Amino acid sequence: MINFSRFVLENGLRVLVHEDDTTPMAVMNIMYDVGARDENPEKTGFAHLFEHLMFGGSINIEDYDEPLQMAGGENNAYTTNDLTNYYCSLPAANIETAFWLESDRMLSLAFSKNSLEVQRKVVCEEFKEHYINKPYGDVWHKLRELAYTTHPYRWMTIGKELKHVEDATLEDVKQFFFKHYTPSNAILVVAGNVQVAKMKELAEKWFGPIPAGEKYIRNIPKEPIQTAPRFLDINAKVPVDALYKTWHMGARLDNSYYATDLITDVLGNGPSSRLYQSLVKEQELFSTISCYHMGSIDNGLVVIEGKLSKGVKMEDAETAINKEVQLLLAENITQKELEKVINKTESMIAFEDMSVLNRANSLALYELLGDANLMNSELENYQNVTLQDISTTAKEIFKETNCNTLRYYSEL
């Protein structure tokens, strides 16, 4: 059980405090309810660009990193299609430094042409290095465009096109900032060796005076149900052939989420999984293979991806994957397999909860999903999954008409 206190400032900022006196450290986590799905289709990559811009200095603090480091702290951030998260850890005695730094950049960044130019170059280089010049770097651009026709999950957090970030103007980023990076669109979590009363006092002192901003109302088009399989073949200078298959799945809060998570574990999480044992170890059709899901807040994707062994024909590899999926649908998984993946999940949850940083991040995420208390019922949700749930969910997901296949052929 993860205990926490929750209060809301007058400007709408939700604040959660998790006390843990077993550590001398404290964590400040600020999650903004904005991700790549909230971007203008003609100006993508902005949420990720802001992950960088937020370290470019604010009105009263020219350099974010230096004072944090002087206080013994460190920080990082990440962006997904659903959210943007900033976090720092430092000695609990210095926690007010984190309040000072984070509140100032929420109040307003120091927008300047120089800062935008520097961070734009960083993001553009990241785009080129990882998604243009890297072998298989364009896979997820292609897969998302193949699987999604309408929902903004059809582009990656790095952006749909390099040009969108290259052309970003100072006015563009200002509009994006004041639309999304406001108290009413954020969740603040303070965790570690802290006390609720003091954290409330500091939250009021540093974040209370910040204008609430307008609450962002999301109105995202829903992805239509896929009615026919889709295929895409690519030829590129990559070392070996690769095969990617995706199927649409439910949203993060759907009841089917937990069964879906366990199905992907049985199929392709690690060397003891079905796909690895059959297609890598026994038949030697693939050198690597895995199955996982995107776990998105809106309807996501189940993915099977693998690199073919040298000399294996694409059609043979694809037939073998399809046979494993059909075997799952025809015979379901065993009680032993179900217990194994539930036990594995229980261990993973327990391990993650050991870190105060992870606890702070999880509290923010579940609060964003609707209620931080959801964090405390996750294990029970997995334990309640039955073999019938697995069968029903697998039949819903692995329909032929719901499948997208990307065949990536090596020209080398």
Coordinates of C-alpha atoms in Angstrom, one line a residue:
M1 CA 0.0 0.0 0.0
I2 CA 1.4 3.4 -1.1
N3 CA 0.1 6.1 1.3
F4 CA -0.1 9.7 0.2
S5 CA -2.0 12.9 0.9
R6 CA -3.6 15.0 -1.8
F7 CA -4.7 18.7 -2.0
V8 CA -5.5 21.1 -4.7
L9 CA -4.3 24.7 -4.9
E10 CA -6.7 27.5 -5.9
N11 CA -5.0 27.7 -9.3
G12 CA -5.9 24.0 -10.0
L13 CA -2.5 22.5 -9.4
R14 CA -3.0 19.0 -7.9
V15 CA -0.4 18.2 -5.3
L16 CA 0.3 14.7 -3.8
V17 CA 2.7 14.1 -1.0
H18 CA 4.2 10.7 -0.2
E19 CA 6.1 10.5 3.1
D20 CA 9.0 8.1 3.5
D21 CA 11.4 8.7 6.4
T22 CA 13.6 5.7 5.5
T23 CA 15.5 7.8 3.0
P24 CA 17.4 11.1 3.4
M25 CA 16.3 12.1 -0.1
A26 CA 13.3 13.7 -1.7
V27 CA 11.8 13.6 -5.2
M28 CA 9.8 16.3 -7.0
N29 CA 7.9 15.0 -10.0
I30 CA 5.8 17.3 -12.2
M31 CA 3.7 15.6 -14.8
Y32 CA 2.1 17.8 -17.5
D33 CA -1.1 16.5 -19.2
V34 CA 0.3 17.0 -22.7
G35 CA 1.9 14.7 -25.1
A36 CA 2.4 14.2 -28.8
R37 CA -1.3 13.3 -29.2
D38 CA -2.2 17.0 -28.3
E39 CA -0.1 18.5 -31.2
N40 CA -1.3 20.2 -34.3
P41 CA -0.9 17.6 -37.1
E42 CA 1.0 20.4 -39.1
K43 CA 3.2 21.2 -36.1
T44 CA 4.3 18.0 -34.5
G45 CA 7.2 17.3 -32.2
F46 CA 6.4 20.3 -30.0
A47 CA 5.8 18.3 -26.7
H48 CA 9.2 16.7 -27.1
L49 CA 10.8 20.1 -28.1
F50 CA 9.5 21.5 -24.8
E51 CA 11.1 18.7 -22.9
H52 CA 14.3 20.4 -24.0
L53 CA 13.2 24.0 -23.9
M54 CA 12.2 23.7 -20.2
F55 CA 15.9 23.4 -19.4
G56 CA 16.7 26.6 -21.3
G57 CA 16.2 28.9 -18.4
S58 CA 13.2 30.7 -16.9
I59 CA 12.4 34.3 -16.0
N60 CA 14.3 34.4 -12.8
I61 CA 16.7 31.5 -13.2
E62 CA 19.0 31.5 -16.1
D63 CA 20.4 28.0 -15.6
Y64 CA 18.2 25.2 -14.2
D65 CA 20.9 22.6 -13.7
E66 CA 23.5 24.6 -11.8
P67 CA 21.5 25.5 -8.6
L68 CA 20.0 22.0 -8.5
Q69 CA 23.5 20.4 -8.7
M70 CA 24.7 22.8 -6.0
A71 CA 21.9 21.5 -3.8
G72 CA 23.1 18.0 -4.4
G73 CA 20.4 17.1 -6.9
E74 CA 20.0 15.7 -10.3
N75 CA 17.1 15.7 -12.8
N76 CA 15.7 14.3 -16.0
A77 CA 12.5 14.3 -18.1
Y78 CA 10.7 12.3 -20.8
T79 CA 7.9 12.8 -23.2
T80 CA 5.4 10.2 -24.6
N81 CA 2.4 10.5 -26.9
D82 CA 0.3 10.9 -23.7
L83 CA 2.3 13.1 -21.3
T84 CA 5.4 15.0 -20.4
N85 CA 7.2 14.3 -17.1
Y86 CA 9.9 16.2 -15.3
Y87 CA 11.6 14.9 -12.1
C88 CA 14.5 15.7 -9.8
S89 CA 15.9 14.1 -6.7
L90 CA 17.9 15.9 -4.0
P91 CA 18.6 15.7 -0.3
A92 CA 15.3 16.3 1.5
A93 CA 16.8 19.2 3.5
N94 CA 17.1 21.1 0.2
I95 CA 13.7 20.3 -1.2
E96 CA 12.8 24.1 -1.4
T97 CA 15.3 24.5 -4.1
A98 CA 13.2 22.1 -6.3
F99 CA 10.1 24.2 -5.5
W100 CA 11.9 27.3 -6.5
L101 CA 13.2 25.9 -9.8
E102 CA 10.1 24.1 -10.9
S103 CA 7.7 26.9 -10.0
D104 CA 9.7 29.5 -11.9
R105 CA 9.7 27.6 -15.2
M106 CA 6.0 26.9 -14.8
L107 CA 5.5 30.6 -14.2
S108 CA 7.2 31.3 -17.6
L109 CA 10.2 30.2 -19.5
A110 CA 12.7 32.7 -20.7
F111 CA 11.6 32.6 -24.3
S112 CA 14.4 33.7 -26.5
K113 CA 15.5 33.1 -30.1
N114 CA 18.8 31.8 -28.9
S115 CA 17.3 29.2 -26.5
L116 CA 14.9 28.1 -29.2
E117 CA 17.7 27.8 -31.8
V118 CA 19.9 25.8 -29.5
Q119 CA 17.2 23.3 -28.4
R120 CA 15.9 23.1 -32.0
K121 CA 19.3 22.0 -33.2
V122 CA 19.6 19.4 -30.4
V123 CA 16.2 18.0 -31.3
C124 CA 16.9 18.0 -35.0
E125 CA 20.2 16.2 -34.5
E126 CA 18.3 13.6 -32.4
F127 CA 15.8 13.2 -35.2
K128 CA 18.5 12.6 -37.8
E129 CA 20.6 10.3 -35.6
H130 CA 17.9 8.0 -34.3
Y131 CA 15.1 8.1 -36.9
I132 CA 16.7 9.0 -40.3
N133 CA 20.3 7.7 -40.3
K134 CA 19.9 4.7 -38.0
P135 CA 19.1 1.3 -39.5
Y136 CA 15.4 0.5 -38.9
G137 CA 15.1 4.1 -37.5
D138 CA 11.9 4.8 -39.6
V139 CA 10.1 1.6 -38.5
W140 CA 7.8 3.3 -35.9
H141 CA 7.1 6.2 -38.3
K142 CA 5.8 3.7 -40.8
L143 CA 4.1 1.4 -38.3
R144 CA 2.1 4.2 -36.7
E145 CA 1.1 5.6 -40.0
L146 CA 0.0 2.1 -41.1
A147 CA -2.0 1.3 -37.9
Y148 CA -3.6 4.7 -37.3
T149 CA -5.5 6.6 -39.9
T150 CA -7.2 9.2 -37.7
H151 CA -5.9 9.3 -34.1
P152 CA -2.8 11.4 -33.4
Y153 CA -1.0 8.3 -32.3
R154 CA -0.2 8.1 -36.0
W155 CA 3.0 10.2 -35.4
M156 CA 5.9 9.7 -32.9
T157 CA 6.8 12.0 -30.1
I158 CA 9.9 13.1 -32.0
G159 CA 7.5 14.5 -34.6
K160 CA 6.0 13.5 -38.0
E161 CA 8.5 15.4 -40.0
L162 CA 11.8 17.0 -39.2
K163 CA 10.5 20.2 -41.0
H164 CA 7.9 20.8 -38.3
V165 CA 10.6 21.3 -35.6
E166 CA 12.9 23.2 -38.0
D167 CA 10.1 25.6 -38.8
A168 CA 9.0 26.2 -35.2
T169 CA 8.8 29.9 -34.4
L170 CA 9.0 31.7 -31.1
E171 CA 5.3 32.5 -31.3
D172 CA 4.5 28.8 -32.0
V173 CA 6.3 27.7 -28.8
K174 CA 4.8 30.5 -26.7
Q175 CA 1.3 29.5 -27.7
F176 CA 2.0 25.8 -26.9
F177 CA 3.5 26.7 -23.6
F178 CA 0.7 28.9 -22.3
K179 CA -1.9 26.3 -23.5
H180 CA -0.4 23.3 -21.8
Y181 CA 2.2 24.2 -19.1
T182 CA -0.1 25.6 -16.5
P183 CA -1.1 24.7 -13.0
S184 CA -4.5 23.4 -14.1
N185 CA -2.8 21.0 -16.5
A186 CA -0.2 19.7 -14.1
I187 CA 0.3 17.2 -11.2
L188 CA 2.9 17.9 -8.6
V189 CA 4.2 14.9 -6.5
V190 CA 6.7 15.4 -3.6
A191 CA 8.0 12.1 -2.1
G192 CA 10.6 11.1 0.3
N193 CA 11.7 12.4 3.7
V194 CA 9.2 15.2 3.8
Q195 CA 6.2 16.2 5.8
V196 CA 2.8 17.0 4.4
A197 CA 2.2 20.2 6.3
K198 CA 5.6 21.7 5.2
M199 CA 5.0 20.6 1.6
K200 CA 1.6 22.3 1.6
E201 CA 3.2 25.5 2.9
L202 CA 5.9 25.4 0.2
A203 CA 3.4 24.5 -2.5
E204 CA 1.3 27.5 -1.6
K205 CA 4.4 29.7 -1.4
W206 CA 6.0 28.8 -4.7
F207 CA 3.2 27.5 -7.0
G208 CA 0.1 29.3 -5.4
P209 CA 0.8 32.7 -7.1
I210 CA 1.1 31.2 -10.6
P211 CA -2.0 32.0 -12.8
A212 CA -4.2 29.0 -13.3
G213 CA -4.3 29.2 -17.1
E214 CA -7.1 27.7 -19.1
K215 CA -7.9 24.1 -18.5
Y216 CA -7.1 22.2 -21.6
I217 CA -10.1 20.2 -22.9
R218 CA -9.0 17.3 -25.0
N219 CA -11.0 16.6 -28.1
I220 CA -9.1 13.9 -30.0
P221 CA -10.7 12.0 -32.9
K222 CA -11.2 8.3 -32.2
E223 CA -9.5 5.8 -34.4
P224 CA -12.1 3.9 -36.5
I225 CA -12.3 0.1 -36.0
Q226 CA -10.0 -1.5 -38.6
T227 CA -11.9 -3.6 -41.0
A228 CA -9.2 -5.1 -43.2
P229 CA -5.6 -6.2 -42.8
R230 CA -2.9 -3.8 -43.9
F231 CA 0.5 -4.5 -45.3
L232 CA 3.6 -2.4 -46.1
D233 CA 6.9 -3.7 -47.6
I234 CA 10.1 -1.6 -47.3
N235 CA 13.5 -2.2 -48.8
A236 CA 16.4 -0.5 -47.1
K237 CA 20.1 -0.9 -46.3
V238 CA 19.7 -2.7 -43.1
P239 CA 21.7 -5.8 -41.9
V240 CA 18.9 -8.4 -41.9
D241 CA 15.2 -8.8 -42.8
A242 CA 12.8 -7.8 -40.0
L243 CA 9.1 -8.4 -39.5
Y244 CA 6.7 -6.3 -37.5
K245 CA 3.0 -7.0 -36.8
T246 CA 0.6 -4.9 -34.8
W247 CA -3.0 -5.3 -33.6
H248 CA -5.2 -2.6 -32.0
M249 CA -5.9 -3.2 -28.3
G250 CA -8.0 -1.4 -25.6
A251 CA -7.2 1.8 -23.7
R252 CA -5.2 1.9 -20.5
L253 CA -8.3 2.0 -18.3
D254 CA -10.2 -0.8 -20.1
N255 CA -10.8 -4.0 -18.2
S256 CA -9.0 -5.9 -21.0
Y257 CA -5.8 -4.1 -20.3
Y258 CA -4.5 -6.5 -17.7
A259 CA -5.3 -9.6 -19.7
T260 CA -3.6 -8.0 -22.7
D261 CA -0.5 -7.3 -20.7
L262 CA -0.3 -10.9 -19.5
I263 CA -0.9 -12.2 -23.1
T264 CA 2.1 -10.3 -24.4
D265 CA 4.2 -11.6 -21.5
V266 CA 3.3 -15.2 -22.3
L267 CA 4.0 -14.7 -26.0
G268 CA 7.1 -12.7 -26.1
N269 CA 8.6 -11.4 -22.9
G270 CA 12.0 -13.0 -22.5
P271 CA 13.8 -16.2 -23.4
S272 CA 11.1 -18.4 -21.7
S273 CA 8.3 -17.0 -23.7
R274 CA 6.4 -19.0 -26.3
L275 CA 7.7 -17.1 -29.4
Y276 CA 11.3 -17.2 -28.3
Q277 CA 11.2 -20.9 -27.4
S278 CA 9.5 -21.9 -30.6
L279 CA 10.8 -19.5 -33.3
V280 CA 14.3 -18.7 -32.0
K281 CA 15.4 -21.7 -30.1
E282 CA 13.6 -24.6 -31.7
Q283 CA 12.9 -23.5 -35.4
E284 CA 15.7 -21.0 -35.6
L285 CA 13.6 -18.7 -37.8
F286 CA 14.4 -15.5 -35.9
S287 CA 17.6 -14.3 -34.2
T288 CA 15.4 -12.1 -31.9
I289 CA 11.7 -11.8 -31.3
S290 CA 9.5 -10.1 -28.8
C291 CA 5.9 -9.3 -28.1
Y292 CA 4.8 -6.2 -26.1
H293 CA 2.1 -3.5 -26.0
M294 CA 2.2 0.2 -26.1
G295 CA 0.1 0.7 -22.9
S296 CA -1.3 4.0 -24.2
I297 CA -4.0 6.0 -22.4
D298 CA -6.1 5.8 -25.6
N299 CA -6.4 2.6 -27.5
G300 CA -2.9 1.2 -28.1
L301 CA -1.2 -1.5 -30.0
V302 CA 0.0 -5.1 -29.4
V303 CA 3.3 -5.6 -31.2
I304 CA 5.3 -8.6 -32.3
E305 CA 8.7 -7.8 -33.9
G306 CA 11.6 -9.9 -34.8
K307 CA 14.8 -10.1 -36.9
L308 CA 14.9 -13.0 -39.3
S309 CA 17.8 -15.5 -39.2
K310 CA 20.0 -15.4 -42.3
G311 CA 18.5 -17.3 -45.2
V312 CA 15.0 -17.5 -43.8
K313 CA 12.3 -16.4 -46.2
M314 CA 9.9 -13.7 -45.0
E315 CA 6.8 -15.8 -45.9
D316 CA 8.1 -18.7 -43.7
A317 CA 8.7 -16.3 -40.8
E318 CA 5.4 -14.7 -41.1
T319 CA 3.6 -18.0 -41.4
A320 CA 5.3 -19.2 -38.2
I321 CA 4.2 -16.2 -36.2
N322 CA 0.6 -16.6 -37.5
K323 CA 0.7 -20.3 -36.4
E324 CA 1.7 -19.3 -32.8
V325 CA -1.1 -16.7 -32.7
Q326 CA -3.6 -19.3 -34.0
L327 CA -2.3 -21.8 -31.4
L328 CA -3.0 -19.2 -28.7
L329 CA -6.5 -18.7 -30.0
A330 CA -7.3 -22.4 -30.3
E331 CA -5.8 -23.7 -27.1
N332 CA -5.5 -20.6 -24.9
I333 CA -2.7 -20.5 -22.3
T334 CA -2.3 -22.9 -19.4
Q335 CA -3.1 -22.2 -15.7
K336 CA 0.7 -22.6 -15.0
E337 CA 1.6 -20.0 -17.7
L338 CA -1.0 -17.6 -16.2
E339 CA 0.3 -18.0 -12.7
K340 CA 3.9 -17.6 -13.9
V341 CA 3.3 -14.2 -15.6
I342 CA 1.1 -13.0 -12.7
N343 CA 4.0 -13.8 -10.3
K344 CA 6.4 -12.1 -12.6
T345 CA 4.2 -9.0 -12.7
E346 CA 4.0 -9.0 -8.9
S347 CA 7.8 -9.1 -8.6
M348 CA 8.1 -6.3 -11.1
I349 CA 5.6 -4.1 -9.2
A350 CA 7.3 -4.8 -5.9
F351 CA 10.7 -4.0 -7.4
E352 CA 9.5 -0.7 -8.9
D353 CA 7.9 0.4 -5.6
M354 CA 11.2 0.1 -3.8
S355 CA 12.4 3.3 -5.4
V356 CA 11.0 6.6 -4.1
L357 CA 11.5 8.1 -7.6
N358 CA 9.4 5.4 -9.2
R359 CA 6.7 5.8 -6.5
A360 CA 6.5 9.5 -7.2
N361 CA 6.3 8.9 -11.0
S362 CA 3.6 6.2 -10.6
L363 CA 1.5 8.4 -8.3
A364 CA 1.6 11.2 -10.8
L365 CA 0.7 8.8 -13.7
Y366 CA -2.3 7.2 -11.8
E367 CA -3.5 10.7 -10.8
L368 CA -3.4 11.7 -14.5
L369 CA -5.4 8.5 -15.2
G370 CA -8.0 9.7 -12.8
D371 CA -7.1 8.7 -9.3
A372 CA -3.7 8.0 -7.7
N373 CA -5.3 5.3 -5.6
L374 CA -5.5 3.1 -8.7
M375 CA -1.8 2.4 -8.0
N376 CA -2.8 0.4 -5.0
S377 CA -5.2 -1.9 -6.8
E378 CA -3.0 -2.8 -9.8
L379 CA -1.7 -6.1 -8.4
E380 CA -5.2 -7.2 -7.5
N381 CA -6.3 -6.4 -11.1
Y382 CA -3.7 -8.7 -12.5
Q383 CA -4.4 -11.4 -9.9
N384 CA -8.1 -11.4 -10.9
V385 CA -7.4 -12.2 -14.6
T386 CA -8.8 -15.6 -15.5
L387 CA -8.1 -18.0 -18.3
Q388 CA -11.5 -17.0 -19.8
D389 CA -10.4 -13.3 -19.7
I390 CA -7.2 -14.3 -21.6
S391 CA -9.2 -16.2 -24.2
T392 CA -11.8 -13.5 -24.7
T393 CA -9.2 -10.7 -25.0
A394 CA -7.0 -12.7 -27.4
K395 CA -9.9 -13.4 -29.7
E396 CA -10.8 -9.7 -29.7
I397 CA -7.3 -8.5 -30.5
F398 CA -5.9 -11.1 -32.8
K399 CA -8.5 -10.8 -35.6
E400 CA -7.1 -10.9 -39.1
T401 CA -8.9 -7.7 -40.0
N402 CA -7.2 -6.0 -37.0
C403 CA -3.7 -6.7 -38.1
N404 CA -1.0 -4.5 -39.6
T405 CA 2.1 -6.1 -41.1
L406 CA 5.4 -4.3 -42.0
R407 CA 7.9 -6.4 -43.9
Y408 CA 11.4 -4.8 -43.8
Y409 CA 13.7 -6.3 -46.4
S410 CA 17.4 -5.9 -46.4
E411 CA 19.1 -4.6 -49.5
L412 CA 22.6 -5.5 -48.3

